[in-house]
Amino acid sequence: MKLLTKTNLYIIFFNILLFITGGVIFYYIFRTYIYRQIDNDMLVEMQLVRDEIIRTDTLPDLAGKSQGIIHVALLEAPVRPEQVFRDTILKTPGGEEVAYRYLKLYGNRPNRTGYFIGILHSLEEQKDFLQAVTLYISFLIITLLIFVILLNYFISRKLWSPFYRTLKTLREFDLTSTQKPLLEINSITEFRQLNQTLDEMLDKMILDYNNVKDFINYASHEIRTPLAIINSKIEILMQARNLTENQMKMLIQIQESASRLSRINQGLLIISKIDNYEYSEKREISFSKIIDEYIERIEDILEGKSISITRKYSGEPVVQMHPALAEMLVINLLSNAIKHNIDNGTINITLSQTYMEIVNTGISLSAPPEKMFEKFRKESVHNESLGLGLSIVRKIVDFYRFSIRYTCSDGHHRIVVNFSPSSA
Amino acid sequence: MKILVIEDERELALSIAEYLKKEDQVCEVAGNFKKATEKMDEVLFDCFIIDIGLPDGNGLDLIPRIKEIDSNAGILILTARDALSDKITSLESGADDYLTKPFHLSELAARIKAIYRRRNLGGNTVIRHNEIEVFVQNRIVNVNGNPLTLTKKEYDLLVYFLSNKEKVLTRESIVEHLWGDEVIMADTFDFLYTHIKNLRKKIMEKGGSDYIKTVYGVGYRFTEQ
């Protein structure tokens, strides 16, 4: 839910609550006030009539004595004095129901016989008035509510606009790009603080990222020379004729570990260099040529494993890439298809203007397909596989904004590199 | 053949020199730019192995000086970086080949010898080893004067062995030389074994000696006799 919607909902809810309570209270106060007015009028009329009864001890002339209906009775016996107000409904001759306020008074004359005075005032006029007032108040409340909502909407939108701008800037920010986003300096303290804090965090993030990048780059380069020394010393040592078989084996083990180290190092270096935009050069690439050359180079290995390769080129992908990266992409995917293949297996390569597809037979994976492109992932069956090959593929694919999809079914592994995912 | 190794990592330079040194091969070492220029003025070298990152200068800047003294000198560049731009600038500035650290000494030896053959003998050379003759330019091999039909891999293998005579070559270094380092897997060594077996058989069928000795669990050695 959006921030503005949420605030509006709160405002609508509490305003309605407030207006309803206020309206109800107002209605009752108003009603009480009107009743008191009517009651007072009736009391005044009643007092006049009562005074006359007590003074004259006869039924007074009632004409012009009341705005409503008045009737008086003289009683034979004394009564218990009582004054009562109540609401009542009378039927007109036409059968219409009319609301009345009714005042009843019982009292005793000086000669100790009782009298009764009843006064009825119609409430219709007041009811109409109350209705009109209620309608008016409701109208006022609704207008006010709409006004408050609109006002809140525009104020909020204006107030939060720096926040939305910051949000937009941050969402568009890409850590691997060299451009640091510019956050505005706002006059509102909170937003200024937010942007300042974010700015500091961004600085730190970019610094850390660059440090890690530089570190990997530096370390990978610096590791090479000692590795070269280790390798060369092993090779020299191997030439000694008086080594026992056991010593020779140990030397081989050292050398194998050293070359594994150097392959890991090489992989990391490539990844860091892609991150560092060191492969920015772009050229027309002939994928079919890269594939053909590589297959020619390893033909005997394919023969030895009895893997048959079918190539179907219906077109050449129209892409501009760094030649080294294009080669790495193809070789990594193909050597992967060979490494994880089975004896008498197959590899089918399809190349078109928009995609490259490699389908190979192989044992099923133990890991979910989406994990395949993670760094250092390796299937335990092949202990020698480096695990960086596919993450280099992923890096290259991301770098050129291609897309890659991996699926596996019935012992067939299928990798599709789409060179123009946006148009597909 | 006289080789000058210009490399600031002393231990690496010494290893290279020791590996390349033979009766007919002189190998000297210079630890920096200044020493290298001094040595170049004293002696005429056939080949140079140059590290790009020298403490007192860029190794590539030595190339014009070398070419000035002897335009036919072979140059192989060593570097701890493998940026493509490095490779291109090296080759553009007149170097013959390029190797990234770490490397196998046997690979270095094979490359430097190929450069030497190309440079000094116009590529029109014959590598002779007793009864074996390899005509490098048209990739023809004769044993006792009889032509030998070799596959591309077998030919590459033979030349690699001939560039590293009497040296123990590990299977890994041979595999990398033949197929590149991307395909190394458990059974690659079996394919290597097949190629070696075939090469050995073909040479012996034409009356050649069995020069390829197996170093158990390690690799192979091509013997002089």
XYZ file of C-alpha atoms in Angstrom:
649
model
C 0.000 0.000 0.000
C 1.275 3.430 -0.827
C 2.135 5.876 1.878
C -0.402 8.452 0.620
C -3.221 5.902 0.496
C -2.404 4.761 3.997
C -2.489 8.320 5.423
C -5.735 9.030 3.623
C -7.349 5.917 5.002
C -6.346 6.888 8.523
C -7.652 10.407 8.030
C -10.949 9.234 6.573
C -11.456 6.730 9.364
C -10.758 9.108 12.256
C -12.608 12.012 10.672
C -15.732 9.950 10.139
C -15.501 8.717 13.709
C -15.069 12.268 14.978
C -17.820 13.764 12.828
C -20.360 11.070 13.698
C -19.786 11.453 17.451
C -19.801 15.226 17.133
C -22.979 15.130 15.032
C -24.810 12.898 17.478
C -23.804 15.005 20.482
C -24.759 18.182 18.649
C -28.154 16.714 17.719
C -29.012 15.814 21.287
C -27.857 19.132 22.727
C -29.923 20.949 20.133
C -32.942 18.748 20.809
C -32.710 19.250 24.557
C -32.568 23.010 24.009
C -35.700 22.982 21.806
C -37.631 20.841 24.343
C -36.713 23.184 27.144
C -38.058 26.097 25.071
C -41.388 24.314 24.464
C -41.631 23.194 28.090
C -41.083 26.769 29.287
C -43.805 28.076 26.959
C -46.213 25.444 28.262
C -45.329 26.252 31.896
C -46.053 29.961 31.342
C -49.465 29.160 29.787
C -50.183 26.678 32.569
C -49.326 29.196 35.341
C -51.748 31.782 33.929
C -54.611 29.263 33.844
C -53.768 27.852 37.268
C -53.652 31.303 38.890
C -57.057 32.090 37.414
C -58.581 28.813 38.704
C -57.251 29.440 42.199
C -58.420 33.083 42.193
C -61.891 32.583 40.740
C -62.532 28.948 41.684
C -64.325 28.501 38.353
C -63.359 27.205 34.923
C -61.648 30.066 33.166
C -62.265 31.164 29.624
C -59.579 29.304 27.675
C -59.782 31.252 24.441
C -56.404 32.726 23.405
C -54.756 31.190 26.462
C -52.507 28.739 24.504
C -50.674 28.299 21.208
C -51.601 24.631 21.378
C -54.468 22.673 22.845
C -55.557 23.262 26.439
C -58.178 21.594 28.521
C -59.074 22.086 32.144
C -61.213 20.090 34.571
C -62.413 20.744 38.107
C -62.515 17.659 40.282
C -64.812 16.727 43.223
C -62.150 15.263 45.460
C -58.662 16.378 46.461
C -55.752 14.963 44.418
C -52.092 14.388 44.914
C -50.372 17.376 43.235
C -48.263 16.307 40.237
C -46.609 17.945 37.223
C -45.571 15.694 34.286
C -44.003 16.349 30.849
C -44.158 13.642 28.206
C -44.111 13.019 24.458
C -47.273 11.724 22.907
C -48.770 11.062 19.509
C -52.284 12.118 18.517
C -54.194 11.152 15.445
C -55.770 13.879 13.348
C -59.235 13.242 11.928
C -57.509 12.386 8.672
C -55.640 9.557 10.500
C -52.298 11.359 10.361
C -50.030 10.882 13.341
C -48.728 14.051 14.892
C -46.099 14.285 17.633
C -47.008 16.404 20.654
C -45.402 17.539 23.902
C -47.864 17.012 26.722
C -47.869 18.822 30.108
C -50.201 17.445 32.771
C -50.802 19.201 36.058
C -52.854 17.993 39.000
C -53.431 20.434 41.894
C -55.843 21.379 44.702
C -57.912 24.510 44.988
C -58.149 26.444 48.304
C -61.431 24.578 49.095
C -59.521 21.284 48.928
C -60.988 19.981 45.781
C -58.704 19.184 42.880
C -58.230 20.502 39.366
C -56.462 19.250 36.220
C -54.753 21.219 33.480
C -53.532 19.595 30.287
C -51.552 21.449 27.625
C -50.442 19.971 24.264
C -47.943 21.670 21.960
C -47.265 20.274 18.484
C -43.650 19.168 17.850
C -43.999 19.071 14.061
C -42.478 22.457 13.474
C -39.532 21.677 15.734
C -39.075 18.304 14.119
C -38.869 19.921 10.719
C -36.375 22.367 12.112
C -34.254 19.598 13.642
C -34.337 17.702 10.372
C -33.185 20.725 8.467
C -30.375 21.275 10.963
C -29.306 17.631 10.765
C -29.237 17.762 6.999
C -27.240 20.923 7.058
C -24.731 19.537 9.544
C -24.318 16.332 7.501
C -23.712 18.331 4.391
C -21.161 20.417 6.248
C -19.403 17.324 7.583
C -19.174 15.657 4.180
C -17.879 18.797 2.514
C -15.332 19.178 5.275
C -14.281 15.539 4.952
C -13.715 15.820 1.221
C -11.822 19.016 1.730
C -9.617 17.472 4.428
C -8.858 14.449 2.252
C -7.960 16.539 -0.749
C -5.910 18.895 1.352
C -4.083 16.024 2.973
C -3.462 14.426 -0.386
C -1.910 17.528 -1.859
C 0.034 18.475 1.248
C 1.355 14.944 1.677
C 2.309 14.712 -1.917
C 4.164 17.959 -1.730
C 5.757 17.114 1.613
C 6.870 13.635 0.604
C 8.089 14.545 -2.867
C 11.785 14.781 -1.775
C 11.398 11.338 -0.279
C 10.060 9.931 -3.530
C 12.842 11.607 -5.461
C 15.427 10.025 -3.155
C 13.730 6.674 -3.532
C 13.801 6.950 -7.311
C 17.485 7.888 -7.326
C 18.349 4.947 -5.083
C 16.380 2.491 -7.163
C 18.167 3.563 -10.293
C 21.557 3.268 -8.633
C 23.816 0.504 -9.888
C 26.793 -0.331 -7.708
C 28.873 -1.548 -10.601
C 28.488 1.700 -12.499
C 31.058 4.326 -11.767
C 28.447 7.062 -11.349
C 27.539 7.968 -7.780
C 23.960 9.232 -7.514
C 23.467 12.844 -6.455
C 21.021 13.290 -3.570
C 19.509 16.771 -3.137
C 20.056 18.949 -0.096
C 16.583 19.494 1.298
C 15.395 22.329 3.574
C 13.389 19.896 5.690
C 15.595 18.609 8.478
C 14.471 14.976 8.368
C 14.878 14.660 4.627
C 18.199 16.441 4.747
C 19.356 14.015 7.430
C 18.004 11.069 5.472
C 19.824 12.114 2.335
C 23.007 12.911 4.237
C 22.937 9.515 5.929
C 22.208 7.771 2.649
C 24.947 9.723 0.986
C 27.444 8.609 3.623
C 26.261 5.027 3.307
C 26.592 5.175 -0.464
C 30.107 6.535 -0.140
C 30.995 3.729 2.227
C 29.367 1.146 0.017
C 31.116 2.346 -3.114
C 34.403 2.549 -1.247
C 34.007 -0.976 0.123
C 33.013 -2.295 -3.257
C 35.983 -0.670 -4.922
C 38.299 -1.861 -2.166
C 37.126 -5.428 -2.563
C 37.466 -5.133 -6.322
C 40.943 -3.636 -6.061
C 41.935 -6.181 -3.467
C 40.906 -9.125 -5.622
C 42.571 -7.542 -8.601
C 45.769 -6.816 -6.706
C 45.841 -10.160 -4.920
C 45.214 -12.092 -8.115
C 48.030 -10.317 -9.872
C 50.446 -10.548 -6.993
C 49.776 -14.256 -6.490
C 50.955 -14.979 -10.011
C 54.644 -14.325 -9.514
C 55.045 -16.583 -6.447
C 53.024 -19.220 -8.275
C 55.384 -18.927 -11.222
C 58.361 -19.392 -8.878
C 56.772 -22.441 -7.226
C 56.001 -23.983 -10.608
C 59.451 -23.335 -11.999
C 61.197 -24.740 -8.927
C 59.097 -27.898 -9.076
C 59.951 -28.335 -12.734
C 63.670 -27.861 -12.031
C 63.520 -30.261 -9.094
C 61.813 -32.881 -11.247
C 64.787 -32.971 -13.555
C 66.965 -34.400 -10.783
C 67.717 -38.013 -11.644
C 68.132 -39.312 -8.114
C 64.552 -38.782 -6.919
C 62.630 -41.755 -5.592
C 59.252 -42.576 -7.022
C 57.608 -41.380 -3.833
C 59.374 -38.020 -3.931
C 58.385 -37.631 -7.557
C 54.756 -38.297 -6.679
C 54.865 -35.642 -3.992
C 56.273 -33.159 -6.469
C 53.412 -33.946 -8.842
C 50.918 -33.399 -6.047
C 52.487 -30.041 -5.236
C 52.371 -29.084 -8.870
C 48.753 -30.117 -9.262
C 47.758 -28.052 -6.250
C 49.720 -25.103 -7.572
C 47.965 -25.269 -10.921
C 44.608 -25.600 -9.248
C 45.435 -22.504 -7.246
C 46.456 -20.703 -10.381
C 43.217 -21.660 -12.153
C 41.122 -20.406 -9.235
C 43.179 -17.255 -9.253
C 42.682 -16.880 -12.980
C 38.922 -17.265 -12.606
C 38.699 -14.691 -9.838
C 40.821 -12.320 -11.839
C 38.549 -12.571 -14.856
C 35.496 -11.893 -12.715
C 37.164 -8.907 -11.081
C 38.254 -7.578 -14.448
C 34.746 -7.784 -15.820
C 33.647 -5.842 -12.743
C 36.367 -3.312 -13.423
C 35.203 -2.735 -17.004
C 38.545 -3.926 -18.314
C 36.785 -5.697 -21.150
C 35.094 -2.652 -22.637
C 36.442 -3.130 -26.157
C 33.731 -4.296 -28.558
C 33.927 -6.111 -31.852
C 31.748 -8.119 -34.196
C 31.929 -11.697 -33.020
C 31.661 -14.844 -35.065
C 30.347 -17.403 -32.629
C 30.324 -20.158 -35.215
C 34.044 -19.612 -35.763
C 34.800 -19.763 -32.031
C 32.738 -22.942 -31.674
C 34.330 -24.588 -34.722
C 37.853 -23.724 -33.639
C 37.328 -25.016 -30.140
C 35.754 -28.255 -31.336
C 38.632 -28.777 -33.726
C 41.094 -28.317 -30.886
C 39.448 -30.963 -28.714
C 38.201 -33.265 -31.449
C 40.280 -36.178 -30.221
C 38.902 -35.828 -26.717
C 35.349 -35.943 -28.043
C 36.258 -38.987 -30.092
C 37.830 -40.656 -27.098
C 34.702 -40.135 -25.036
C 32.523 -41.100 -28.024
C 30.585 -37.870 -27.733
C 28.891 -36.880 -30.965
C 28.405 -33.204 -31.706
C 25.768 -31.735 -33.994
C 26.037 -28.104 -35.004
C 23.134 -26.221 -36.524
C 23.912 -22.654 -37.534
C 20.869 -20.859 -38.862
C 22.444 -17.473 -38.338
C 25.162 -15.571 -36.564
C 24.218 -13.642 -33.394
C 24.388 -9.946 -34.064
C 26.350 -8.802 -31.040
C 29.292 -6.606 -30.249
C 31.487 -8.161 -27.593
C 35.008 -8.270 -26.310
C 36.578 -11.178 -28.236
C 38.146 -12.681 -25.114
C 34.810 -12.709 -23.295
C 32.982 -14.228 -26.260
C 35.580 -16.971 -26.358
C 35.337 -17.539 -22.603
C 31.558 -17.750 -22.826
C 31.642 -20.396 -25.533
C 34.559 -22.399 -24.146
C 33.214 -22.451 -20.604
C 29.788 -23.649 -21.722
C 31.170 -26.224 -24.145
C 33.826 -27.623 -21.852
C 31.156 -27.870 -19.197
C 28.974 -29.816 -21.617
C 31.899 -32.171 -22.251
C 33.038 -32.517 -18.659
C 29.613 -33.418 -17.353
C 28.738 -35.630 -20.279
C 28.490 -39.411 -20.341
C 30.236 -41.918 -22.598
C 28.490 -42.199 -25.979
C 26.659 -38.984 -25.160
C 25.632 -36.149 -27.425
C 26.038 -32.385 -27.629
C 23.712 -30.340 -29.835
C 24.659 -26.764 -30.575
C 22.147 -24.437 -32.194
C 23.117 -20.943 -33.213
C 20.740 -18.327 -34.546
C 20.650 -14.567 -34.867
C 19.282 -14.172 -31.376
C 20.355 -17.147 -29.330
C 22.833 -19.964 -28.750
C 21.589 -23.249 -27.379
C 23.687 -26.101 -26.037
C 21.951 -29.353 -25.156
C 24.005 -32.196 -23.772
C 23.431 -35.556 -22.202
C 24.674 -36.015 -18.676
C 23.921 -37.233 -15.211
C 21.183 -35.410 -13.362
C 22.123 -32.629 -11.017
C 21.864 -32.816 -7.287
C 21.483 -29.054 -7.008
C 18.578 -26.912 -8.172
C 19.204 -25.344 -11.615
C 19.125 -21.754 -10.375
C 22.064 -22.461 -8.044
C 24.212 -23.492 -10.980
C 25.638 -20.072 -11.600
C 26.783 -19.403 -8.068
C 30.442 -18.957 -7.362
C 32.406 -22.068 -6.355
C 29.522 -24.419 -6.957
C 30.688 -27.766 -8.136
C 29.145 -31.129 -8.635
C 31.025 -33.519 -6.403
C 31.297 -36.171 -9.120
C 34.036 -34.241 -10.867
C 36.481 -33.273 -8.225
C 38.642 -31.319 -10.598
C 35.995 -29.000 -11.891
C 36.780 -25.544 -10.769
C 33.328 -24.239 -10.022
C 34.096 -20.784 -11.332
C 33.380 -21.522 -14.979
C 29.653 -20.998 -14.775
C 29.909 -17.922 -12.590
C 32.205 -16.411 -15.205
C 29.514 -17.256 -17.761
C 26.961 -15.526 -15.538
C 29.206 -12.455 -15.224
C 29.649 -12.199 -18.969
C 25.933 -12.676 -19.579
C 25.083 -9.969 -17.033
C 27.759 -7.653 -18.346
C 26.251 -7.618 -21.830
C 22.653 -7.820 -20.532
C 22.035 -11.120 -22.246
C 19.898 -13.684 -20.521
C 20.707 -17.295 -19.768
C 18.359 -20.125 -18.961
C 19.273 -23.537 -17.719
C 16.919 -26.498 -17.625
C 17.413 -30.186 -17.062
C 15.080 -33.025 -17.927
C 15.407 -36.702 -18.865
C 19.181 -36.567 -18.541
C 19.396 -33.688 -21.014
C 20.937 -30.422 -19.878
C 19.909 -27.407 -21.884
C 21.517 -23.995 -21.705
C 20.150 -21.155 -23.798
C 21.938 -17.837 -24.067
C 19.609 -15.186 -25.421
C 21.577 -12.327 -26.937
C 18.719 -9.850 -27.157
C 16.346 -10.709 -24.327
C 14.530 -7.373 -24.558
C 13.314 -7.920 -28.099
C 12.352 -11.544 -27.524
C 71.812 -19.696 -28.894
C 72.308 -16.890 -26.389
C 69.363 -15.898 -24.236
C 69.011 -12.971 -21.837
C 66.374 -13.296 -19.125
C 65.263 -9.890 -17.858
C 63.190 -10.603 -14.781
C 63.283 -8.911 -11.367
C 62.140 -11.983 -9.460
C 65.567 -13.495 -8.996
C 64.396 -16.995 -8.155
C 62.205 -17.177 -11.228
C 64.995 -15.834 -13.433
C 67.424 -18.410 -12.056
C 64.970 -21.242 -12.656
C 64.475 -20.151 -16.253
C 68.220 -19.887 -16.799
C 68.876 -23.264 -15.259
C 66.190 -24.947 -17.332
C 67.342 -23.419 -20.607
C 71.074 -23.820 -20.059
C 72.752 -26.475 -22.210
C 76.063 -26.955 -23.988
C 74.952 -24.986 -27.018
C 72.716 -22.610 -25.121
C 73.934 -19.705 -22.991
C 71.454 -18.073 -20.671
C 72.169 -14.926 -18.698
C 70.090 -13.057 -16.171
C 69.437 -9.340 -15.611
C 67.404 -8.197 -12.619
C 66.375 -4.768 -13.846
C 66.143 -2.373 -16.763
C 69.608 -0.841 -16.204
C 71.414 -4.183 -15.881
C 69.652 -5.407 -18.986
C 70.860 -2.484 -21.108
C 74.409 -2.979 -19.785
C 74.362 -6.677 -20.717
C 72.898 -5.950 -24.118
C 75.809 -3.629 -24.868
C 78.366 -6.263 -23.858
C 77.051 -9.378 -25.566
C 74.961 -10.080 -28.656
C 71.935 -12.163 -27.660
C 69.697 -14.168 -29.960
C 66.638 -14.159 -27.746
C 65.252 -12.086 -24.912
C 62.777 -13.121 -22.232
C 61.428 -9.898 -20.754
C 59.199 -9.296 -17.753
C 56.981 -6.250 -18.345
C 56.969 -5.066 -14.732
C 60.554 -4.204 -13.944
C 61.377 -2.167 -10.817
C 63.022 0.626 -12.810
C 60.970 0.666 -15.974
C 58.586 -0.991 -18.370
C 60.071 -4.058 -20.007
C 58.381 -3.145 -23.271
C 60.592 -0.048 -23.520
C 63.570 -2.373 -23.998
C 62.203 -3.661 -27.291
C 63.209 -0.651 -29.466
C 66.776 -0.821 -28.068
C 66.961 -4.535 -28.774
C 65.713 -4.026 -32.319
C 68.283 -1.270 -32.801
C 71.137 -3.610 -31.930
C 69.825 -6.662 -33.749
C 66.577 -6.475 -35.652
C 66.485 -10.240 -35.852
C 66.535 -10.912 -32.112
C 63.625 -12.930 -30.776
C 61.604 -11.482 -27.924
C 59.247 -13.239 -25.543
C 57.297 -11.163 -23.034
C 56.437 -12.394 -19.541
C 53.794 -10.711 -17.476
C 51.803 -11.141 -14.315
C 48.908 -9.419 -16.013
C 46.956 -10.880 -18.864
C 44.958 -7.912 -19.974
C 44.404 -8.165 -23.658
C 45.760 -4.656 -24.145
C 49.075 -5.852 -22.689
C 49.146 -8.675 -25.160
C 48.386 -6.403 -28.081
C 50.887 -3.708 -27.118
C 53.564 -6.358 -26.596
C 53.062 -7.837 -30.011
C 52.663 -4.437 -31.653
C 55.873 -3.159 -30.141
C 57.763 -5.995 -31.809
C 57.667 -8.923 -29.404
C 57.256 -12.373 -30.941
C 55.263 -14.061 -28.235
C 53.651 -13.567 -24.890
C 53.372 -15.768 -21.781
C 51.333 -15.125 -18.652
C 52.632 -16.124 -15.253
C 52.480 -18.781 -13.964
C 53.742 -20.919 -16.850
C 55.511 -24.213 -17.380
C 59.243 -23.927 -18.077
C 58.790 -26.579 -20.755
C 56.225 -24.349 -22.473
C 58.619 -21.405 -22.242
C 61.389 -23.508 -23.741
C 59.164 -24.656 -26.595
C 58.098 -21.098 -27.359
C 61.572 -19.574 -27.202
C 62.909 -22.261 -29.508
C 60.098 -21.718 -31.973
C 60.886 -17.984 -31.960
C 64.561 -18.702 -32.492
C 63.874 -20.992 -35.416
C 61.533 -18.481 -36.989
C 63.857 -15.513 -36.458
C 67.346 -16.781 -37.102
C 66.796 -19.517 -39.591
C 63.932 -17.960 -41.504
C 61.688 -20.751 -40.293
C 63.232 -22.925 -42.939
C 64.745 -25.236 -40.375
C 65.193 -28.853 -39.761
C 65.213 -30.132 -36.215
C 67.482 -33.144 -36.191
C 67.518 -35.756 -33.536
C 69.566 -38.761 -34.518
C 67.480 -40.523 -37.165
C 64.513 -38.120 -36.789
C 64.230 -35.005 -38.959
C 61.481 -32.448 -38.542
C 60.965 -29.907 -41.328
C 59.280 -27.199 -39.369
C 58.060 -25.043 -42.220
C 55.964 -27.701 -43.932
C 55.438 -29.886 -40.881
C 57.051 -32.967 -42.390
C 58.785 -35.610 -40.276
C 61.257 -38.156 -41.598
C 62.665 -41.150 -39.778
C 65.703 -42.675 -41.452
C 64.709 -40.673 -44.503
C 61.241 -42.212 -44.629
C 58.313 -39.813 -44.258
C 56.143 -40.278 -41.204
C 52.405 -39.596 -41.306
C 51.465 -37.881 -38.067
C 48.252 -36.328 -36.879
C 48.370 -32.656 -35.862
C 48.468 -33.553 -32.174
C 51.212 -36.141 -32.678
C 53.305 -33.648 -34.613
C 52.840 -30.968 -31.923
C 53.743 -33.542 -29.299
C 56.958 -34.519 -31.107
C 58.098 -30.908 -31.527
C 57.285 -30.221 -27.872
C 59.422 -33.200 -26.839
C 62.262 -32.136 -29.133
C 62.247 -28.671 -27.545
C 62.577 -30.253 -24.115
C 64.981 -33.107 -24.642
C 66.081 -35.042 -21.572
C 63.552 -33.151 -19.455
C 60.826 -34.722 -17.375
C 57.610 -33.323 -18.802
C 54.524 -33.618 -16.632
C 51.353 -34.856 -18.220
C 49.657 -31.632 -17.191
C 52.111 -29.436 -19.038
C 51.799 -31.550 -22.185
C 47.990 -31.511 -22.005
C 47.976 -27.744 -21.615
C 50.297 -27.416 -24.578
C 48.141 -29.611 -26.783
C 44.602 -28.703 -25.773
C 44.795 -25.525 -23.723
C 44.052 -25.361 -20.023
C 40.242 -25.338 -20.222
C 39.740 -29.032 -20.843
C 41.767 -30.521 -18.047
C 39.726 -33.317 -16.562
C 40.312 -36.723 -15.109
C 40.351 -38.637 -18.387
C 42.372 -36.156 -20.468
C 45.513 -38.031 -19.430
C 44.125 -41.157 -21.113
C 43.885 -39.310 -24.419
C 47.442 -38.093 -23.975
C 48.517 -41.676 -23.365
C 46.872 -42.759 -26.614
C 48.648 -40.060 -28.600
C 52.000 -40.927 -27.068
C 51.501 -44.622 -27.720
C 50.680 -43.923 -31.375
C 53.628 -41.559 -31.848
C 56.013 -44.078 -30.322
C 54.629 -46.860 -32.510
C 54.870 -44.791 -35.705
C 58.496 -43.815 -35.037
C 59.497 -47.381 -34.216
C 57.686 -48.773 -37.280
C 60.031 -46.689 -39.441
C 63.018 -48.071 -37.617
C 63.461 -45.285 -35.089
C 64.486 -45.827 -31.489
C 62.074 -45.624 -28.592
C 63.008 -42.231 -27.189
C 59.890 -41.588 -25.143
C 60.363 -42.914 -21.648
C 57.509 -43.047 -19.194
C 58.197 -41.496 -15.814
C 55.754 -43.446 -13.746
C 52.898 -41.381 -12.309
C 54.474 -38.146 -13.501
C 54.825 -37.879 -17.232
C 57.360 -38.559 -19.964
C 60.960 -37.898 -20.914
C 62.396 -37.727 -24.423
C 65.897 -39.138 -24.242
C 68.965 -38.277 -26.328
C 69.769 -41.881 -27.130
